[in-house]
Steps between C-alpha positions, in 0.01 A plus 500: 500500500711818575830576683535803670771750533627508143548146431383371165125421469282348235384863425735647237750725682680808399883488558749763574819500294673777709750458765457656851663834556814516709539786754797656328680792667810673354743790531828607338826586694702803423747294324245357266443158647119404441347322792182291490338352825224249528378433853380136550479391869378158445835349618794668692732480189604758243647489169763752366575524135737748319447509109775660315421645154763302328489174314683319199367760257700768669831341423750608231601277216803294611407530858194272534425326823583789729142537638481129586866534636393749747232287631789294648734778575227661732562214748871543529509760773499861551610772739344325818430153385743234417488257195172287502426659846171645339369156468628399838323784677173444337488121543614544872174680551290244337473681160543413153643705208582498130570691198428473140589677155271559206544672163403835653509482882703350776322427838613402846285408784478354858207379721564524864325525835335855505706581813798483267393758253781725576758236446363419145508867403829563660662219304359616165606850571847384594565317168335773291743757617816299569521194321846323523620494150835340529710296251460190713118534522480574121707190394319269721160611407581521118604119545155431673309653207692326255439164671130578516511566122663151446242344735159672415580577124809337346439152605120492504267425207332793315631782724779633272234494215235666742726755656728602212395371134135570514493859648756585226246385249231693651666834550744698299660714775794353713345602832183312425689195375742396739461279821466620850797270608724637220809340338801360653732711280322831600547400881868398439571823329344712761714703737457627850454851373216378294329356801546802718350717203206268474425514869532898520283545212198287596520409881384834604191598717363707200501193302312267745177421657469378848202301589393384866202264509362369829487551871619843508344826583555777228618753752760256658607376159557850368703601796743205459528551122592874539759395761660208289468653146466883558856587519593343166559741222325504171704422195513576150334233272642370163288563191285174418543314163225557250336147506188551262525326167283507167165331607523195284802284399548300188409129491797298628561134510800322650628164625704453811681170574483428876769251626313437826140510386327140470174625337442774238327828594358792307529859606267755349542871561354845397579849614198623717356854506609766742321480847240791422390335193142370532610174340757443800245382758311318219820296447492414870165319442635346178780359720252316716284390216790361279730349772396553850445169653322183390175650383691732245472436128835414438536265777178305389611518148859397521533294818149336516370480161785457257749367756771689364638678805557445873428846595408854373602826696577856450307815422544876546860561619624146452799418541637796658235622743115583522290797496581589835869499455591651172537850334446540152549320279379140588487183309185258469678136487378147474690186606370174378689194642463257224537121465752308273417472152253791495533745214563836675415690198158331508449613843593855420259494218214361722577774772483768247162388353354491840617872568372586172172336560471705838559817311229407247234365724577659841498282813195356670356686806582202732856481388537868596328446838732202570802711403405774733437289785799306471706802493333632794534188700877489422549851607296441825726207581817700427408810708431297820867526577641823640824438323329493151306808574795685614717446189213519242385822650867628467514388130151657453623837638792517265284400207255781578747778524574465871136526610374192683138620480273317248671177561148318549360697207765393280465136585120506452554662158669179382231296684208691313368293212595669176274554217488244205633760294806553696552120514461470116736776452747372732500169329511620143735793567759404741496102465526482137680212310679758291658664812579196686847357619509133502777289666527140446715316780609168385696248720854477374767339702756595254461877550800670656501560865489846639826672593589383843673810619753515787405346807670577843418390859237722664518655827190396683629637838319764735669793643416689826402866490801727419699660768323801648170411344168602645287219672197398343185608645361166624188539724503255804129519534281284296125545432280212582338307215124551517323189561288434196198302554524161335174301478553139538195272421413171343254438231243214516727285275808525741679768303699741730483859408744785630363833386608874535331799366703766326263777380778703355473349140192344353674175429502144642794241500502159626690173547364168556744216607428123484780296671666212292478212753810311362799578276452566134779304312554566127197361334270631762663836474427506128140407579470770761613766264272378234217536776593827599511640134185318387272606802359795282533340167119396489206421713149393438367735238810717465806474273837650600443786259162578674672464846779742405258746358279470825789558724616802300145658503498479875850649529618177658792265501513135595808277517633184664804346575632162666810418665622238734292645768188681396261544212451863523239692312530878489277776374399865477193687422344839492265570795189544300517183314622272803174324537477327170879446491496270820218296332754463198786386729268233644415362162871485388581314814179262509428455132800523296455300173856448401428516136736252290589769254617738795707212659659430159583867470650518856699200429643632170564847639663364832732301286609796292527720794749257665713546203503856543561479876805303442653785293483735790800527749272593789277192465800270456668632819167484700439129383867394582476671855176337593655179397801531703314624785209233516621217276227262396241630744219685322633840631779423256271516191525831327276379220356160388690294231389482126389140573284591799335774293445285213340214714217749656161391430155659562419256762822603700376848519151383609639277763730752653219756511278270684776395756630867570189705477394443870353819641532350845875514481532824326536874603366793308661849563318803365595883541264759316234759509201291581280487835537179685122446503467516127811295442400205725168467299702509166751244611211268646338495150842468313803338664274368784361254244826332450522123589738235516359236240798241442340378196826415327715356783788313386623154620834632523599724804544867414858481588577247249514548121196354307578151333558530132207497256 
């Protein structure tokens, strides 16, 4: 049996690891502004991004936090725009916008109807040349940033250790050590003259890249850009600090007492090689092999086998960025969220031994293939968005010396499988135990609280445009949204399918929803969460580890969640492996084995995760909000109680599966690069085989808790 058009067949197929090329066009204005345009007329929308070559590593000692402060200041008005009016003007046209600050760059972007391209460009140009830097705006936004620091860092577990203590262990130079958000003291000591100097130094056209991605013709975009940005003068740029350090640091080990943490954690870090070093892309693959998902070595070793940890994450760039966002130098970091009573020193020893084994033996071919396909799938998913493409292209242009050409080639260099020699050398040379920084984060309620700093009422008001301001160029004409063909059909088992083909990227995304016919109260909510988590924990003939490896080999993802209304299954897959993938999805839904050891591990980890959640202000606020809004209704349940989690048994997950997995009541939505004819046959052989079996129906109605056992 063979499936046409690139879908997986029984015959062994060869797979591409590269990403499709983007039609990049570029030019440079006389004032030094570098411009990148990518035409994509799939939808009448356009994304505009301005990426400035300034981040936290450009800051002076004693004046940390300025780069992030300007992310806020840039919305406080300019010569022709009132305070917060930038946001108001974009949203009034149905657009969205945001900004973010990193160690090396600051980016701003908006996505608009393409008829409003000039508005987006005009707004960005206005604040680039005439930002309203006033004492009132400065004081207000300084307070906003300080409150953000209290909320996101000072009162959250692990964040101070991750953002301040750990980088200071990994690097020697202050520019590489300090956090992006900066310190309360530095912001309090800053003057309005400091702020103006920072803006005049870095917010210049010759220190930025402007990117337009979407439904915009190159000639039209160029004319508007020259009109909006052309009159700005070039400025002298300041000297940049020398960030490069000695290649390897000495071994360090420290302990940090965290007053908010409920669970211990281990952070391990090394200095990474420079970007042009052959070991740099090799470390990208080692990131995936070590800690990239549930098939990774450390996840299987520490979470599944030894049951010492709730999660494992990290890799090249952690915790300050990624290979796409960092200048040299970069860290390579790991974060192990451990369980109470576990010896963190023993975890560190096991991790170092595993890395040493990789350096001595190399990695298996299938591990390398899985890593490449997972990275490719992740990047394809990311680059479906015009917003993502706009600011990643801007960052790449700055990393590439101002030249946007070669973006696809650079990404594909990282996706190409490195040699075994490069992998072994990367593990032995750059991830040695002798050059590792190890930070043990231990729960310590007696640890001193961070300095609160001054707190003043913040001015959240908006202002109209200043007197005599130019009117924003709002286009009253709109482009009609093209009618995309949506195929609506029903499989033989009653499953309704909504399908839309998108040939731009060789990738498929899907979502399958099964309605919950009655409310899920506390005990049933816990059972539903167990069901969603355990659907891919085992099938006939497959263990959870085999499942994760098979998904990774396909460049695929599968996850499920259950709330008070729906059991929802989500997934994505590379185009060339979609045929086999949907067969796997069918097995997860129809033949889950719910192994007892996996259920026990889910229960144990869920109880520990609940402890961790209750240490986080954001979760506590959300939980209280839902309770106040919905009371005892199932909508008021943020998470199940400890008692409900503890009481879940295997039969509960089996029963709910048989009650909820009813294809005749479900809807499957699919978007991707597959022909309808081939996809229909794939579905009939896979999800078309779903049936509503009802083997384990309980005597109790689904809306009621099960009786105690």
